mmCIF file of C-alpha atoms and ligand atoms in Angstrom:
data_model
loop_
_atom_site.group_PDB
_atom_site.id
_atom_site.type_symbol
_atom_site.label_atom_id
_atom_site.label_comp_id
_atom_site.label_asym_id
_atom_site.label_seq_id
_atom_site.Cartn_x
_atom_site.Cartn_y
_atom_site.Cartn_z
ATOM 1 C CA MET I 108 -12.624 -11.643 -21.709
ATOM 2 C CA ILE I 109 -14.668 -9.835 -19.033
ATOM 3 C CA ASP I 110 -12.092 -8.248 -16.725
ATOM 4 C CA LEU I 111 -13.739 -6.886 -13.523
ATOM 5 C CA ARG I 112 -10.571 -6.926 -11.336
ATOM 6 C CA SER I 113 -10.566 -3.071 -11.179
ATOM 7 C CA ASP I 114 -11.880 0.079 -12.881
ATOM 8 C CA THR I 115 -8.199 0.850 -13.710
ATOM 9 C CA ILE I 116 -8.117 -1.617 -16.649
ATOM 10 C CA THR I 117 -10.129 0.682 -19.016
ATOM 11 C CA LYS I 118 -8.511 1.735 -22.252
ATOM 12 C CA PRO I 119 -8.941 5.254 -23.606
ATOM 13 C CA SER I 120 -11.644 5.619 -26.249
ATOM 14 C CA ASP I 121 -10.836 6.968 -29.711
ATOM 15 C CA LYS I 122 -12.445 10.202 -28.926
ATOM 16 C CA MET I 123 -10.310 10.581 -25.718
ATOM 17 C CA LEU I 124 -7.197 9.705 -27.735
ATOM 18 C CA ASP I 125 -8.183 12.275 -30.296
ATOM 19 C CA THR I 126 -8.546 14.941 -27.691
ATOM 20 C CA MET I 127 -5.195 14.051 -26.244
ATOM 21 C CA LEU I 128 -3.461 14.379 -29.526
ATOM 22 C CA GLN I 129 -4.893 17.904 -30.036
ATOM 23 C CA ALA I 130 -3.661 19.101 -26.681
ATOM 24 C CA LYS I 131 -1.606 22.293 -26.371
ATOM 25 C CA VAL I 132 1.391 21.544 -24.334
ATOM 26 C CA GLY I 133 4.497 23.058 -22.711
ATOM 27 C CA ASP I 134 7.048 22.085 -20.072
ATOM 28 C CA ASP I 135 5.087 21.626 -16.891
ATOM 29 C CA VAL I 136 8.196 21.571 -14.692
ATOM 30 C CA TYR I 137 8.566 25.189 -15.786
ATOM 31 C CA GLY I 138 4.854 25.679 -15.115
ATOM 32 C CA GLU I 139 4.237 26.192 -18.834
ATOM 33 C CA ASP I 140 1.784 23.533 -19.850
ATOM 34 C CA PRO I 141 -1.569 25.321 -20.575
ATOM 35 C CA THR I 142 -3.682 22.048 -20.631
ATOM 36 C CA VAL I 143 -2.312 20.835 -17.194
ATOM 37 C CA LYS I 144 -3.078 24.400 -15.790
ATOM 38 C CA GLU I 145 -6.624 24.181 -17.235
ATOM 39 C CA LEU I 146 -7.274 20.834 -15.642
ATOM 40 C CA GLU I 147 -5.809 21.855 -12.303
ATOM 41 C CA GLU I 148 -7.975 24.995 -12.204
ATOM 42 C CA LYS I 149 -11.049 23.141 -13.294
ATOM 43 C CA ILE I 150 -10.676 20.596 -10.539
ATOM 44 C CA ALA I 151 -9.843 23.172 -7.899
ATOM 45 C CA ASN I 152 -13.028 25.032 -8.854
ATOM 46 C CA PHE I 153 -15.041 21.774 -8.903
ATOM 47 C CA PHE I 154 -14.220 21.323 -5.245
ATOM 48 C CA ALA I 155 -14.320 24.971 -4.406
ATOM 49 C CA MET I 156 -10.605 24.766 -3.266
ATOM 50 C CA ASP I 157 -7.675 27.134 -3.903
ATOM 51 C CA SER I 158 -5.295 25.066 -5.983
ATOM 52 C CA ALA I 159 -4.679 21.639 -7.496
ATOM 53 C CA MET I 160 -1.647 19.757 -8.885
ATOM 54 C CA PHE I 161 -1.323 17.001 -11.462
ATOM 55 C CA PHE I 162 0.330 13.728 -10.361
ATOM 56 C CA PRO I 163 1.265 10.531 -12.225
ATOM 57 C CA SER I 164 -0.561 8.347 -9.726
ATOM 58 C CA GLY I 165 -2.917 8.377 -6.743
ATOM 59 C CA THR I 166 -0.272 6.765 -4.639
ATOM 60 C CA MET I 167 2.100 9.679 -5.257
ATOM 61 C CA ALA I 168 -0.725 12.197 -4.518
ATOM 62 C CA ASN I 169 -1.555 10.504 -1.243
ATOM 63 C CA GLN I 170 2.131 10.142 -0.364
ATOM 64 C CA THR I 171 2.629 13.848 -1.043
ATOM 65 C CA ALA I 172 -0.282 14.710 1.174
ATOM 66 C CA LEU I 173 1.065 12.618 4.125
ATOM 67 C CA LYS I 174 4.398 14.426 3.698
ATOM 68 C CA ILE I 175 2.856 17.836 3.575
ATOM 69 C CA HIS I 176 0.920 17.341 6.877
ATOM 70 C CA THR I 177 3.542 15.400 8.953
ATOM 71 C CA SER I 178 7.134 15.214 10.105
ATOM 72 C CA PRO I 179 9.120 12.028 10.755
ATOM 73 C CA GLY I 180 7.860 10.307 14.041
ATOM 74 C CA ASP I 181 4.292 11.790 13.739
ATOM 75 C CA GLN I 182 1.189 9.615 13.660
ATOM 76 C CA VAL I 183 -1.615 9.384 11.110
ATOM 77 C CA ILE I 184 -5.120 8.205 12.045
ATOM 78 C CA ALA I 185 -6.846 6.221 9.397
ATOM 79 C CA HIS I 186 -9.178 3.240 8.984
ATOM 80 C CA GLU I 187 -7.640 -0.183 9.157
ATOM 81 C CA TYR I 188 -8.730 -0.910 5.604
ATOM 82 C CA SER I 189 -7.242 2.285 4.144
ATOM 83 C CA HIS I 190 -5.238 2.324 0.947
ATOM 84 C CA VAL I 191 -2.577 4.698 2.454
ATOM 85 C CA TYR I 192 -1.872 2.013 5.065
ATOM 86 C CA ASN I 193 -2.478 -1.292 3.131
ATOM 87 C CA TYR I 194 -1.682 -0.713 -0.448
ATOM 88 C CA GLU I 195 0.977 1.947 -1.040
ATOM 89 C CA GLY I 196 3.959 -0.365 -0.477
ATOM 90 C CA GLY I 197 4.790 0.967 3.010
ATOM 91 C CA GLY I 198 5.226 4.388 1.450
ATOM 92 C CA ALA I 199 4.001 6.160 4.541
ATOM 93 C CA SER I 200 7.013 4.939 6.561
ATOM 94 C CA PHE I 201 9.458 5.079 3.525
ATOM 95 C CA ASN I 202 8.552 8.610 2.528
ATOM 96 C CA SER I 203 7.396 10.256 5.659
ATOM 97 C CA GLY I 204 8.501 8.166 8.616
ATOM 98 C CA VAL I 205 5.134 8.109 10.119
ATOM 99 C CA SER I 206 3.198 5.476 12.029
ATOM 100 C CA PHE I 207 -0.543 4.846 11.894
ATOM 101 C CA LYS I 208 -3.195 4.517 14.531
ATOM 102 C CA LEU I 209 -5.886 2.392 12.843
ATOM 103 C CA LEU I 210 -9.590 2.657 13.479
ATOM 104 C CA LYS I 211 -12.197 -0.054 12.994
ATOM 105 C CA GLY I 212 -15.681 0.529 11.554
ATOM 106 C CA ASP I 213 -18.133 -0.893 9.146
ATOM 107 C CA LYS I 214 -17.630 -0.432 5.353
ATOM 108 C CA GLY I 215 -14.222 1.153 5.719
ATOM 109 C CA MET I 216 -15.564 4.141 7.614
ATOM 110 C CA PHE I 217 -15.009 5.127 11.346
ATOM 111 C CA ASN I 218 -17.092 6.917 13.920
ATOM 112 C CA PRO I 219 -16.074 10.535 14.749
ATOM 113 C CA ASP I 220 -16.396 9.724 18.467
ATOM 114 C CA GLU I 221 -13.793 7.025 18.135
ATOM 115 C CA LEU I 222 -11.609 9.397 16.360
ATOM 116 C CA LYS I 223 -11.755 11.741 19.277
ATOM 117 C CA TYR I 224 -10.389 8.986 21.596
ATOM 118 C CA ALA I 225 -7.647 7.935 19.135
ATOM 119 C CA ILE I 226 -5.807 11.325 19.228
ATOM 120 C CA ASN I 227 -2.733 11.209 21.464
ATOM 121 C CA PRO I 228 -2.715 14.070 24.009
ATOM 122 C CA LYS I 229 -0.139 16.634 22.882
ATOM 123 C CA ASN I 230 1.672 16.879 26.157
ATOM 124 C CA PHE I 231 1.937 13.092 26.549
ATOM 125 C CA TYR I 232 5.348 12.830 24.978
ATOM 126 C CA HIS I 233 5.638 9.064 25.364
ATOM 127 C CA ALA I 234 3.212 8.575 22.410
ATOM 128 C CA PRO I 235 3.755 9.717 18.809
ATOM 129 C CA LEU I 236 2.383 13.160 18.046
ATOM 130 C CA THR I 237 -0.948 12.913 16.108
ATOM 131 C CA LYS I 238 -0.846 15.151 13.136
ATOM 132 C CA LEU I 239 -3.227 13.965 10.408
ATOM 133 C CA VAL I 240 -6.548 12.274 9.817
ATOM 134 C CA SER I 241 -6.941 10.507 6.502
ATOM 135 C CA LEU I 242 -10.192 9.031 5.351
ATOM 136 C CA GLU I 243 -11.173 7.310 2.126
ATOM 137 C CA ASN I 244 -14.235 8.099 0.027
ATOM 138 C CA THR I 245 -15.399 5.849 -1.443
ATOM 139 C CA THR I 246 -13.856 3.133 0.613
ATOM 140 C CA ASN I 247 -12.119 0.607 -1.548
ATOM 141 C CA LYS I 248 -11.489 -2.441 0.795
ATOM 142 C CA GLY I 249 -14.620 -1.293 2.630
ATOM 143 C CA GLY I 250 -16.737 -2.005 -0.549
ATOM 144 C CA GLY I 251 -17.148 1.226 -2.401
ATOM 145 C CA HIS I 252 -19.084 3.032 0.368
ATOM 146 C CA CYS I 253 -19.760 6.659 0.594
ATOM 147 C CA TRP I 254 -19.333 8.833 3.679
ATOM 148 C CA ASP I 255 -22.384 10.840 4.797
ATOM 149 C CA VAL I 256 -21.316 14.594 4.449
ATOM 150 C CA ASN I 257 -22.628 15.166 8.003
ATOM 151 C CA GLN I 258 -19.798 13.139 9.323
ATOM 152 C CA PHE I 259 -17.306 15.379 7.572
ATOM 153 C CA GLU I 260 -18.497 18.305 9.570
ATOM 154 C CA LYS I 261 -18.024 16.364 12.887
ATOM 155 C CA ILE I 262 -14.577 15.084 11.835
ATOM 156 C CA LYS I 263 -13.500 18.615 10.733
ATOM 157 C CA LYS I 264 -14.438 20.023 14.083
ATOM 158 C CA ILE I 265 -12.417 17.438 15.946
ATOM 159 C CA CYS I 266 -9.378 18.083 13.729
ATOM 160 C CA ASP I 267 -9.708 21.813 14.262
ATOM 161 C CA GLU I 268 -9.945 21.422 17.984
ATOM 162 C CA ASN I 269 -6.745 19.245 17.985
ATOM 163 C CA GLU I 270 -4.812 21.092 15.249
ATOM 164 C CA LEU I 271 -4.837 18.076 12.922
ATOM 165 C CA GLY I 272 -4.740 18.103 9.133
ATOM 166 C CA LEU I 273 -7.588 16.348 7.329
ATOM 167 C CA HIS I 274 -6.931 14.499 4.075
ATOM 168 C CA MET I 275 -9.366 12.696 1.821
ATOM 169 C CA ASP I 276 -8.186 9.822 -0.339
ATOM 170 C CA GLY I 277 -10.779 10.350 -2.982
ATOM 171 C CA ALA I 278 -9.478 7.958 -5.609
ATOM 172 C CA ARG I 279 -13.092 7.119 -6.285
ATOM 173 C CA VAL I 280 -14.693 10.391 -4.943
ATOM 174 C CA TRP I 281 -16.425 10.793 -8.390
ATOM 175 C CA ASN I 282 -18.389 7.597 -7.631
ATOM 176 C CA SER I 283 -19.528 8.979 -4.346
ATOM 177 C CA ILE I 284 -20.501 12.384 -5.737
ATOM 178 C CA VAL I 285 -22.666 10.729 -8.433
ATOM 179 C CA ALA I 286 -24.126 8.025 -6.176
ATOM 180 C CA LYS I 287 -25.142 10.461 -3.429
ATOM 181 C CA ASN I 288 -25.722 13.456 -5.668
ATOM 182 C CA ASN I 289 -23.449 15.524 -3.481
ATOM 183 C CA ASN I 290 -22.312 19.039 -4.207
ATOM 184 C CA PRO I 291 -18.586 18.616 -4.573
ATOM 185 C CA GLU I 292 -18.051 22.322 -3.458
ATOM 186 C CA LEU I 293 -19.091 21.199 0.004
ATOM 187 C CA TYR I 294 -15.973 19.056 0.255
ATOM 188 C CA GLY I 295 -13.730 22.128 0.097
ATOM 189 C CA ASN I 296 -15.185 23.289 3.410
ATOM 190 C CA TYR I 297 -13.861 20.301 5.302
ATOM 191 C CA PHE I 298 -10.686 18.996 3.860
ATOM 192 C CA ASP I 299 -7.167 20.466 3.703
ATOM 193 C CA THR I 300 -6.215 18.140 0.805
ATOM 194 C CA ILE I 301 -8.077 15.723 -1.401
ATOM 195 C CA SER I 302 -6.555 13.292 -3.880
ATOM 196 C CA VAL I 303 -8.578 12.225 -6.791
ATOM 197 C CA CYS I 304 -7.850 9.619 -9.584
ATOM 198 C CA LEU I 305 -8.557 10.167 -13.234
ATOM 199 C CA SER I 306 -7.419 6.647 -14.136
ATOM 200 C CA LYS I 307 -10.278 4.747 -12.429
ATOM 201 C CA GLY I 308 -13.941 5.293 -13.032
ATOM 202 C CA LEU I 309 -13.344 8.223 -15.299
ATOM 203 C CA GLY I 310 -11.400 6.095 -17.738
ATOM 204 C CA CYS I 311 -8.169 8.010 -18.340
ATOM 205 C CA PRO I 312 -4.995 6.118 -19.009
ATOM 206 C CA VAL I 313 -2.981 7.997 -16.305
ATOM 207 C CA GLY I 314 -3.245 10.687 -13.829
ATOM 208 C CA SER I 315 -4.345 11.946 -10.394
ATOM 209 C CA ILE I 316 -4.847 15.369 -8.840
ATOM 210 C CA LEU I 317 -4.085 16.651 -5.432
ATOM 211 C CA VAL I 318 -6.387 19.459 -4.553
ATOM 212 C CA GLY I 319 -6.361 21.599 -1.502
ATOM 213 C CA LYS I 320 -5.643 24.886 0.296
ATOM 214 C CA LYS I 321 -2.966 26.982 -1.490
ATOM 215 C CA LYS I 322 -0.368 26.677 1.372
ATOM 216 C CA PHE I 323 -0.523 22.908 1.042
ATOM 217 C CA ILE I 324 -0.414 22.639 -2.721
ATOM 218 C CA ASP I 325 2.529 25.141 -2.741
ATOM 219 C CA LYS I 326 4.374 22.751 -0.497
ATOM 220 C CA ALA I 327 3.354 19.861 -2.732
ATOM 221 C CA LEU I 328 5.398 21.267 -5.622
ATOM 222 C CA ARG I 329 8.791 20.395 -4.016
ATOM 223 C CA ILE I 330 7.628 17.053 -2.652
ATOM 224 C CA ARG I 331 6.341 16.029 -6.060
ATOM 225 C CA LYS I 332 9.734 16.913 -7.530
ATOM 226 C CA ILE I 333 11.640 14.902 -4.870
ATOM 227 C CA LEU I 334 9.421 11.901 -5.498
ATOM 228 C CA GLY I 335 10.245 12.170 -9.282
ATOM 229 C CA GLY I 336 6.766 13.321 -10.322
ATOM 230 C CA GLY I 337 7.705 16.530 -12.023
ATOM 231 C CA MET I 338 6.711 15.883 -15.705
ATOM 232 C CA ARG I 339 7.301 17.835 -18.951
ATOM 233 C CA GLN I 340 4.711 17.915 -21.767
ATOM 234 C CA VAL I 341 2.183 16.244 -19.677
ATOM 235 C CA GLY I 342 -0.689 18.216 -21.088
ATOM 236 C CA TYR I 343 -1.334 15.151 -23.344
ATOM 237 C CA LEU I 344 -2.373 13.331 -20.231
ATOM 238 C CA ALA I 345 -4.273 16.275 -18.664
ATOM 239 C CA ALA I 346 -6.322 16.495 -21.887
ATOM 240 C CA ALA I 347 -7.657 13.036 -21.128
ATOM 241 C CA GLY I 348 -8.735 14.315 -17.682
ATOM 242 C CA LEU I 349 -10.581 17.275 -19.185
ATOM 243 C CA TYR I 350 -12.305 15.009 -21.684
ATOM 244 C CA ALA I 351 -13.283 12.572 -18.955
ATOM 245 C CA LEU I 352 -14.859 15.227 -16.674
ATOM 246 C CA GLU I 353 -17.105 16.293 -19.497
ATOM 247 C CA ASN I 354 -18.020 12.836 -20.835
ATOM 248 C CA ASN I 355 -17.424 10.134 -18.224
ATOM 249 C CA LEU I 356 -18.567 11.538 -14.890
ATOM 250 C CA GLN I 357 -22.398 11.357 -15.079
ATOM 251 C CA ARG I 358 -22.249 7.916 -16.653
ATOM 252 C CA LEU I 359 -20.798 6.393 -13.522
ATOM 253 C CA SER I 360 -24.392 5.802 -12.414
ATOM 254 C CA VAL I 361 -24.487 3.110 -15.147
ATOM 255 C CA ASP I 362 -21.566 1.248 -13.490
ATOM 256 C CA HIS I 363 -23.425 1.545 -10.144
ATOM 257 C CA GLN I 364 -26.573 0.042 -11.502
ATOM 258 C CA LYS I 365 -24.789 -2.869 -13.029
ATOM 259 C CA ALA I 366 -22.809 -3.453 -9.724
ATOM 260 C CA LYS I 367 -26.117 -3.517 -7.805
ATOM 261 C CA GLU I 368 -27.599 -6.131 -10.248
ATOM 262 C CA ILE I 369 -24.490 -8.337 -9.973
ATOM 263 C CA ALA I 370 -24.604 -8.162 -6.158
ATOM 264 C CA SER I 371 -28.226 -9.138 -6.087
ATOM 265 C CA ARG I 372 -27.587 -12.182 -8.357
ATOM 266 C CA PHE I 373 -24.748 -13.366 -6.084
ATOM 267 C CA SER I 374 -26.686 -12.798 -2.881
ATOM 268 C CA SER I 375 -29.024 -15.767 -3.442
ATOM 269 C CA LYS I 376 -26.188 -18.191 -4.056
ATOM 270 C CA ASP I 377 -25.453 -20.980 -1.601
ATOM 271 C CA CYS I 378 -21.651 -20.558 -1.770
ATOM 272 C CA ILE I 379 -21.874 -16.868 -0.725
ATOM 273 C CA ASN I 380 -21.862 -15.931 2.899
ATOM 274 C CA SER I 381 -22.391 -12.222 2.436
ATOM 275 C CA VAL I 382 -22.418 -9.552 -0.228
ATOM 276 C CA ASN I 383 -21.881 -5.859 0.679
ATOM 277 C CA GLU I 384 -24.702 -3.450 0.319
ATOM 278 C CA VAL I 385 -23.586 -1.953 -3.013
ATOM 279 C CA GLU I 386 -23.687 1.856 -3.268
ATOM 280 C CA THR I 387 -21.244 2.479 -6.094
ATOM 281 C CA ASN I 388 -19.123 0.243 -8.437
ATOM 282 C CA ILE I 389 -17.539 -2.205 -5.966
ATOM 283 C CA ILE I 390 -18.928 -5.578 -4.929
ATOM 284 C CA ILE I 391 -17.301 -7.581 -2.090
ATOM 285 C CA LEU I 392 -18.300 -11.184 -1.979
ATOM 286 C CA GLU I 393 -17.525 -13.157 1.128
ATOM 287 C CA LEU I 394 -17.598 -16.917 0.497
ATOM 288 C CA ASN I 395 -18.931 -19.468 2.946
ATOM 289 C CA GLU I 396 -16.328 -21.037 5.147
ATOM 290 C CA SER I 397 -16.644 -24.465 3.575
ATOM 291 C CA VAL I 398 -16.337 -23.188 -0.079
ATOM 292 C CA GLU I 399 -13.055 -23.489 -1.935
ATOM 293 C CA LYS I 400 -12.204 -20.323 -3.623
ATOM 294 C CA GLN I 401 -10.382 -22.037 -6.460
ATOM 295 C CA LYS I 402 -13.627 -23.708 -7.534
ATOM 296 C CA ILE I 403 -15.328 -20.348 -7.869
ATOM 297 C CA ILE I 404 -12.250 -18.913 -9.703
ATOM 298 C CA ASN I 405 -12.439 -21.913 -12.117
ATOM 299 C CA HIS I 406 -16.129 -21.525 -12.801
ATOM 300 C CA PHE I 407 -15.626 -17.931 -13.964
ATOM 301 C CA SER I 408 -12.275 -18.258 -15.661
ATOM 302 C CA GLU I 409 -13.596 -21.140 -17.837
ATOM 303 C CA LYS I 410 -15.917 -18.521 -19.198
ATOM 304 C CA GLU I 411 -13.172 -15.855 -19.509
ATOM 305 C CA ILE I 412 -14.332 -13.729 -16.581
ATOM 306 C CA ILE I 413 -11.790 -12.503 -14.056
ATOM 307 C CA PHE I 414 -12.304 -10.755 -10.697
ATOM 308 C CA ASP I 415 -9.826 -9.607 -8.031
ATOM 309 C CA TRP I 416 -9.495 -12.958 -6.211
ATOM 310 C CA TYR I 417 -6.828 -12.196 -3.636
ATOM 311 C CA SER I 418 -6.226 -8.643 -2.517
ATOM 312 C CA MET I 419 -9.250 -8.372 -0.234
ATOM 313 C CA GLY I 420 -8.733 -11.332 2.003
ATOM 314 C CA LEU I 421 -8.797 -15.189 2.037
ATOM 315 C CA LYS I 422 -12.537 -15.701 1.607
ATOM 316 C CA LYS I 423 -13.253 -12.482 -0.216
ATOM 317 C CA ILE I 424 -13.550 -11.554 -3.920
ATOM 318 C CA ARG I 425 -13.789 -8.028 -5.331
ATOM 319 C CA ILE I 426 -15.644 -7.127 -8.380
ATOM 320 C CA VAL I 427 -15.481 -3.626 -9.891
ATOM 321 C CA THR I 428 -17.634 -2.396 -12.807
ATOM 322 C CA HIS I 429 -16.298 0.202 -15.237
ATOM 323 C CA LEU I 430 -16.527 2.062 -18.477
ATOM 324 C CA ASN I 431 -15.408 -0.878 -20.645
ATOM 325 C CA TYR I 432 -17.898 -3.356 -19.117
ATOM 326 C CA SER I 433 -20.613 -3.314 -21.774
ATOM 327 C CA ASP I 434 -24.335 -4.228 -21.569
ATOM 328 C CA GLU I 435 -23.443 -7.371 -23.502
ATOM 329 C CA ASP I 436 -20.754 -8.350 -21.030
ATOM 330 C CA HIS I 437 -23.247 -7.678 -18.176
ATOM 331 C CA LYS I 438 -25.833 -10.103 -19.715
ATOM 332 C CA ARG I 439 -23.228 -12.796 -20.131
ATOM 333 C CA LEU I 440 -21.801 -12.384 -16.643
ATOM 334 C CA LEU I 441 -25.299 -12.544 -14.916
ATOM 335 C CA GLN I 442 -25.891 -15.822 -16.792
ATOM 336 C CA VAL I 443 -22.625 -17.283 -15.587
ATOM 337 C CA VAL I 444 -23.552 -16.217 -12.017
ATOM 338 C CA ASP I 445 -26.951 -17.910 -12.411
ATOM 339 C CA ASN I 446 -25.173 -21.091 -13.350
ATOM 340 C CA LEU I 447 -22.880 -21.023 -10.353
HETATM 341 C C1 PLP M 729 -6.439 3.233 -6.589
HETATM 342 C C2 PLP M 729 -6.363 3.912 -5.320
HETATM 343 C C3 PLP M 729 -5.405 4.889 -4.944
HETATM 344 C C4 PLP M 729 -4.251 5.193 -5.888
HETATM 345 O O1 PLP M 729 -3.801 4.226 -6.653
HETATM 346 P P1 PLP M 729 -2.806 4.437 -7.952
HETATM 347 O O2 PLP M 729 -2.867 3.092 -8.590
HETATM 348 O O3 PLP M 729 -1.442 4.777 -7.297
HETATM 349 O O4 PLP M 729 -3.309 5.558 -8.761
HETATM 350 C C5 PLP M 729 -5.473 5.474 -3.747
HETATM 351 N N1 PLP M 729 -6.515 5.222 -2.888
HETATM 352 C C6 PLP M 729 -7.440 4.226 -3.213
HETATM 353 C C7 PLP M 729 -8.546 4.100 -2.231
HETATM 354 C C8 PLP M 729 -7.430 3.605 -4.377
HETATM 355 O O5 PLP M 729 -8.407 2.723 -4.635
#
C-alpha cells in the first residue's frame, strides 16, 4: 500500500523507538520531565524565542494560542483556507468564543494590504473587536506554499499599529524552512506565538510545540491544563522530537523533490485541470469539470495507492509525500500516473 493521504501516517523508525525507550522522564505536570524541558528549550532557541511548551496535538497548540490572544466575542483574522477555521472541529468558537474574518488570496496566503482593511476600527463598537491575526506556513489547503519572510515584516507592523497578536500555525513550518533555506531565528522577530507539529514531516508518533514570548507561554500552562493536555512521563514522546530534529529535518528536501516530480507527471494528463506549483510536500490536483473523481480513485486504489480524496473539495485531490514514501514507492506511483 502506498499511502499519500498525509504526512501524519508515518511510523516511528526502530532508531527513533530506541531513543524513546532510553529517555529520562519525570512528571511533566510538576515540571519535572528533563527530556520535555530539553526539547522545549531546543525549539525555543531554534526560533530565537523565549519559551516553548509541549502539546499532544497541533490542534491543541493552536487552540491554546487563540485562547491566549483573545476574549470571548473577539475576532480573529485568518485566510479562508486556514486550518484553525476549517479543520479544528469548530474549536475556535467552542473554546474561545471568537468569530473569524476570513481573507482571500492565492495559495492560502493573503496580502498585507488587505489585512489592513479587514481590521475593525476599535471605537466602532457595533463590530467584533479584532484581536489576533493567524497565518499558516506552509499553507495546507493552499497547497504547501511558503510565505515570503518580507511579508511577515509588513504584517507584524500592521499588527503592532493596531495592537493585534500575531500567531503562526506552523504545523509544517519545517518544510518551509528547508524549502526556502530560511533562518528560523528570523521568525522570532515577528510572531508572538508559533505552533509546530512533530508528527508530520518530522515523523514523530505524537506531539506539537507552542513556542513564543514568555508572557504568552506562561499563560498557555493553565489553558493546556484546562484542555486536558497536561501529561505526565511524556519525555518518552519528547525524545522522539529530539531525535527527529537531528535526523529528519534536512531530509524533507527529499519529500519536496518527489512531490515536484509527481506534480509534473500529473500536469500533462487530460483529466487534470490544474496542479499547484509545488514548493514543499503537498500536491493539490484539480480535476477537469467533466471527470468523475471515482474513476480516478479506482485507478489508483486498484494499484493500492491512496490519496486524500475528499477534504480539499469536490474536484480536488491532495497528495502528501513523507518519510515512509520510499524511492521504490515513488517509481511505482509514477508508473501508475503514466498509465492514467
Ligand atoms: C495538521 C495541522 C494542524 C494540527 O493538526 P493535529 O492533527 O491536531 O496535530 C494544524 N494546522 C495545520 C495547517 C495542519 O496541517
